[in-house]
């Protein structure tokens, strides 16, 4: 028994008699083995208890993604401990690439806003601002707890919370490239002001615009054929991927003008868009000093490589291909992957609904096709038209 205790004492209090290069290699191999069936982070966390060398080498891998939960006052203090750890170890904080905000209580967000305002006034507080914790953040997730009571104040609370988070982080870090928002009210103008945004994802959200710039709570949901939306010049070329799920207020009418778009995911419940009315409400400008003007709809989308979605994705592609069809050119010359899923509640689509295989002529580079829930005849017809 004494030998066993001594052996445990040696493992926990002394460094492993293994070259640090070997430890580093083991950690990297574990990270490389990450898959859908196996996530090595828990095993790496266990190894941290064995040696300080393991801890120092694995810490950056363990904290590439961090989650902050804004819960009620009686909730756990995990977020506070994590924040303290990152403040005390800036080197460790520099490895954080992805931050998740899981929000139940909006008071925590208000406190963050107050701290940010103090930091802009008092230089001594500047280094303590929450946004400065993550000097190399690239991806941000903002998620509302579904169990929260949803009342008529949600627009004000949630859109303000979203604005506070984005402004607090983007004030210090202009390299934020990816944003995912779920079950939340989002101000589209605030999102489009992110200077390097490349990947935008929204799930079960409500997109709003400011109706009165002098009243913070004056929001209204986006209406495609009535809301006038100005796309900043950097978004036209930088935004590469758009993912929309169960989010019928997302301004799809801006998609035709995103010339750098590479991937679209479109899982909407409906596609009731008066497209001709919607796109005339889009504005762009050549640079930040120019006045917004109504842009021309492009003929082809030369960078689009992948499309995934349900029936509404077919409708979107049909709309995007109209100008190309009129001049006899392919609308999606670089598209190589198409994955479509039939909506279960739309068993008998109307005769005017565009068929999938009518779009094939616009996809000369198509290599991968996936269908789920479509009839065998439709699949065979589609494949036959590809030959």
mmCIF file of C-alpha atoms in Angstrom, residues 171-305:
data_model
loop_
_atom_site.group_PDB
_atom_site.id
_atom_site.type_symbol
_atom_site.label_atom_id
_atom_site.label_comp_id
_atom_site.label_asym_id
_atom_site.label_seq_id
_atom_site.Cartn_x
_atom_site.Cartn_y
_atom_site.Cartn_z
ATOM 1 C CA UNK A 171 -14.222 47.402 -30.755
ATOM 2 C CA UNK A 172 -10.954 45.646 -29.967
ATOM 3 C CA UNK A 173 -10.806 42.900 -32.586
ATOM 4 C CA UNK A 174 -11.497 43.551 -36.240
ATOM 5 C CA UNK A 175 -10.518 40.005 -37.231
ATOM 6 C CA UNK A 176 -13.885 38.436 -36.269
ATOM 7 C CA UNK A 177 -14.778 36.413 -39.367
ATOM 8 C CA UNK A 178 -17.581 34.041 -38.281
ATOM 9 C CA UNK A 179 -20.904 34.739 -36.535
ATOM 10 C CA UNK A 180 -23.605 32.237 -35.532
ATOM 11 C CA UNK A 181 -26.831 33.405 -33.888
ATOM 12 C CA UNK A 182 -29.584 31.082 -32.591
ATOM 13 C CA UNK A 183 -33.014 31.803 -31.050
ATOM 14 C CA UNK A 184 -32.208 35.478 -30.873
ATOM 15 C CA UNK A 185 -33.306 38.885 -32.107
ATOM 16 C CA UNK A 186 -30.569 40.342 -34.313
ATOM 17 C CA UNK A 187 -30.145 43.827 -35.700
ATOM 18 C CA UNK A 188 -29.014 43.331 -39.301
ATOM 19 C CA UNK A 189 -27.283 46.731 -39.456
ATOM 20 C CA UNK A 190 -25.079 45.839 -36.467
ATOM 21 C CA UNK A 191 -24.035 42.542 -38.055
ATOM 22 C CA UNK A 192 -23.224 44.028 -41.449
ATOM 23 C CA UNK A 193 -20.890 46.554 -39.827
ATOM 24 C CA UNK A 194 -18.453 43.790 -38.810
ATOM 25 C CA UNK A 195 -15.512 44.699 -41.071
ATOM 26 C CA UNK A 196 -14.195 41.179 -41.830
ATOM 27 C CA UNK A 197 -17.282 38.992 -41.581
ATOM 28 C CA UNK A 198 -17.000 35.988 -43.915
ATOM 29 C CA UNK A 199 -19.375 33.380 -42.435
ATOM 30 C CA UNK A 200 -22.894 34.203 -41.237
ATOM 31 C CA UNK A 201 -25.241 31.606 -39.723
ATOM 32 C CA UNK A 202 -28.706 32.110 -38.249
ATOM 33 C CA UNK A 203 -31.085 29.577 -36.689
ATOM 34 C CA UNK A 204 -34.638 30.326 -35.511
ATOM 35 C CA UNK A 205 -33.791 33.995 -35.217
ATOM 36 C CA UNK A 206 -35.666 37.226 -35.807
ATOM 37 C CA UNK A 207 -33.880 39.839 -37.890
ATOM 38 C CA UNK A 208 -34.816 43.451 -37.217
ATOM 39 C CA UNK A 209 -33.891 46.962 -38.331
ATOM 40 C CA UNK A 210 -33.851 50.230 -36.421
ATOM 41 C CA UNK A 211 -36.877 52.371 -37.238
ATOM 42 C CA UNK A 212 -35.782 55.344 -35.137
ATOM 43 C CA UNK A 213 -32.022 55.948 -34.623
ATOM 44 C CA UNK A 214 -32.777 58.099 -31.560
ATOM 45 C CA UNK A 215 -34.698 55.355 -29.758
ATOM 46 C CA UNK A 216 -32.745 52.218 -28.903
ATOM 47 C CA UNK A 217 -35.896 50.107 -28.545
ATOM 48 C CA UNK A 218 -37.425 51.162 -31.894
ATOM 49 C CA UNK A 219 -37.025 47.906 -33.833
ATOM 50 C CA UNK A 220 -39.151 46.247 -36.464
ATOM 51 C CA UNK A 221 -38.771 42.810 -38.112
ATOM 52 C CA UNK A 222 -37.263 42.719 -41.586
ATOM 53 C CA UNK A 223 -39.909 42.556 -44.329
ATOM 54 C CA UNK A 224 -38.340 41.585 -47.643
ATOM 55 C CA UNK A 225 -40.494 43.679 -49.940
ATOM 56 C CA UNK A 226 -40.561 46.761 -47.679
ATOM 57 C CA UNK A 227 -37.321 46.985 -45.689
ATOM 58 C CA UNK A 228 -34.634 49.116 -47.348
ATOM 59 C CA UNK A 229 -31.261 47.571 -46.575
ATOM 60 C CA UNK A 230 -27.818 48.973 -47.386
ATOM 61 C CA UNK A 231 -25.022 46.431 -47.788
ATOM 62 C CA UNK A 232 -21.596 47.879 -46.869
ATOM 63 C CA UNK A 233 -18.945 47.522 -49.602
ATOM 64 C CA UNK A 234 -16.824 45.089 -47.568
ATOM 65 C CA UNK A 235 -19.741 42.614 -47.261
ATOM 66 C CA UNK A 236 -20.263 42.486 -51.022
ATOM 67 C CA UNK A 237 -16.882 40.842 -51.583
ATOM 68 C CA UNK A 238 -15.970 39.318 -48.179
ATOM 69 C CA UNK A 239 -19.085 37.384 -47.106
ATOM 70 C CA UNK A 240 -18.476 33.791 -48.253
ATOM 71 C CA UNK A 241 -21.023 31.543 -46.522
ATOM 72 C CA UNK A 242 -24.639 32.097 -45.470
ATOM 73 C CA UNK A 243 -26.595 29.519 -43.451
ATOM 74 C CA UNK A 244 -30.273 30.032 -42.603
ATOM 75 C CA UNK A 245 -32.482 27.574 -40.683
ATOM 76 C CA UNK A 246 -36.131 28.177 -39.697
ATOM 77 C CA UNK A 247 -35.513 31.895 -39.972
ATOM 78 C CA UNK A 248 -38.105 33.511 -42.224
ATOM 79 C CA UNK A 249 -37.095 37.123 -41.487
ATOM 80 C CA UNK A 250 -33.502 36.670 -42.648
ATOM 81 C CA UNK A 251 -32.948 39.192 -45.492
ATOM 82 C CA UNK A 252 -32.424 36.720 -48.323
ATOM 83 C CA UNK A 253 -32.919 39.585 -50.762
ATOM 84 C CA UNK A 254 -29.306 40.632 -50.157
ATOM 85 C CA UNK A 255 -27.911 37.280 -51.382
ATOM 86 C CA UNK A 256 -27.947 38.185 -55.116
ATOM 87 C CA UNK A 257 -25.555 41.035 -54.387
ATOM 88 C CA UNK A 258 -22.974 39.058 -52.368
ATOM 89 C CA UNK A 259 -20.461 38.568 -55.158
ATOM 90 C CA UNK A 260 -17.970 36.567 -53.064
ATOM 91 C CA UNK A 261 -20.478 33.957 -51.852
ATOM 92 C CA UNK A 262 -19.124 30.380 -51.887
ATOM 93 C CA UNK A 263 -21.704 28.403 -49.905
ATOM 94 C CA UNK A 264 -25.437 28.661 -49.164
ATOM 95 C CA UNK A 265 -27.491 26.646 -46.658
ATOM 96 C CA UNK A 266 -31.195 27.430 -46.917
ATOM 97 C CA UNK A 267 -33.629 25.560 -44.640
ATOM 98 C CA UNK A 268 -36.648 27.841 -44.472
ATOM 99 C CA UNK A 269 -40.238 26.967 -43.620
ATOM 100 C CA UNK A 270 -41.509 28.944 -46.583
ATOM 101 C CA UNK A 271 -40.313 31.042 -49.482
ATOM 102 C CA UNK A 272 -43.067 33.619 -49.831
ATOM 103 C CA UNK A 273 -40.901 36.329 -51.380
ATOM 104 C CA UNK A 274 -42.120 38.904 -53.854
ATOM 105 C CA UNK A 275 -38.650 38.919 -55.314
ATOM 106 C CA UNK A 276 -39.032 41.791 -57.770
ATOM 107 C CA UNK A 277 -40.195 44.033 -54.918
ATOM 108 C CA UNK A 278 -37.569 42.764 -52.476
ATOM 109 C CA UNK A 279 -34.394 43.325 -54.483
ATOM 110 C CA UNK A 280 -35.231 46.936 -55.378
ATOM 111 C CA UNK A 281 -34.955 47.739 -51.660
ATOM 112 C CA UNK A 282 -31.293 46.693 -51.562
ATOM 113 C CA UNK A 283 -28.633 49.401 -51.647
ATOM 114 C CA UNK A 284 -24.850 49.194 -51.969
ATOM 115 C CA UNK A 285 -22.062 51.725 -52.306
ATOM 116 C CA UNK A 286 -18.656 51.666 -53.956
ATOM 117 C CA UNK A 287 -16.897 52.737 -50.738
ATOM 118 C CA UNK A 288 -17.674 54.125 -47.309
ATOM 119 C CA UNK A 289 -17.748 57.708 -48.606
ATOM 120 C CA UNK A 290 -20.150 57.060 -51.493
ATOM 121 C CA UNK A 291 -23.909 57.424 -51.365
ATOM 122 C CA UNK A 292 -25.906 54.155 -51.422
ATOM 123 C CA UNK A 293 -27.366 53.258 -54.804
ATOM 124 C CA UNK A 294 -29.503 50.421 -56.128
ATOM 125 C CA UNK A 295 -27.103 47.831 -57.595
ATOM 126 C CA UNK A 296 -27.594 45.725 -60.702
ATOM 127 C CA UNK A 297 -28.356 42.022 -60.227
ATOM 128 C CA UNK A 298 -25.417 39.962 -61.575
ATOM 129 C CA UNK A 299 -25.944 37.419 -64.341
ATOM 130 C CA UNK A 300 -23.806 34.599 -62.897
ATOM 131 C CA UNK A 301 -22.431 33.685 -59.476
ATOM 132 C CA UNK A 302 -18.926 32.571 -60.347
ATOM 133 C CA UNK A 303 -17.709 31.831 -56.798
ATOM 134 C CA UNK A 304 -20.677 29.758 -55.545
ATOM 135 C CA UNK A 305 -19.459 26.175 -54.981
#
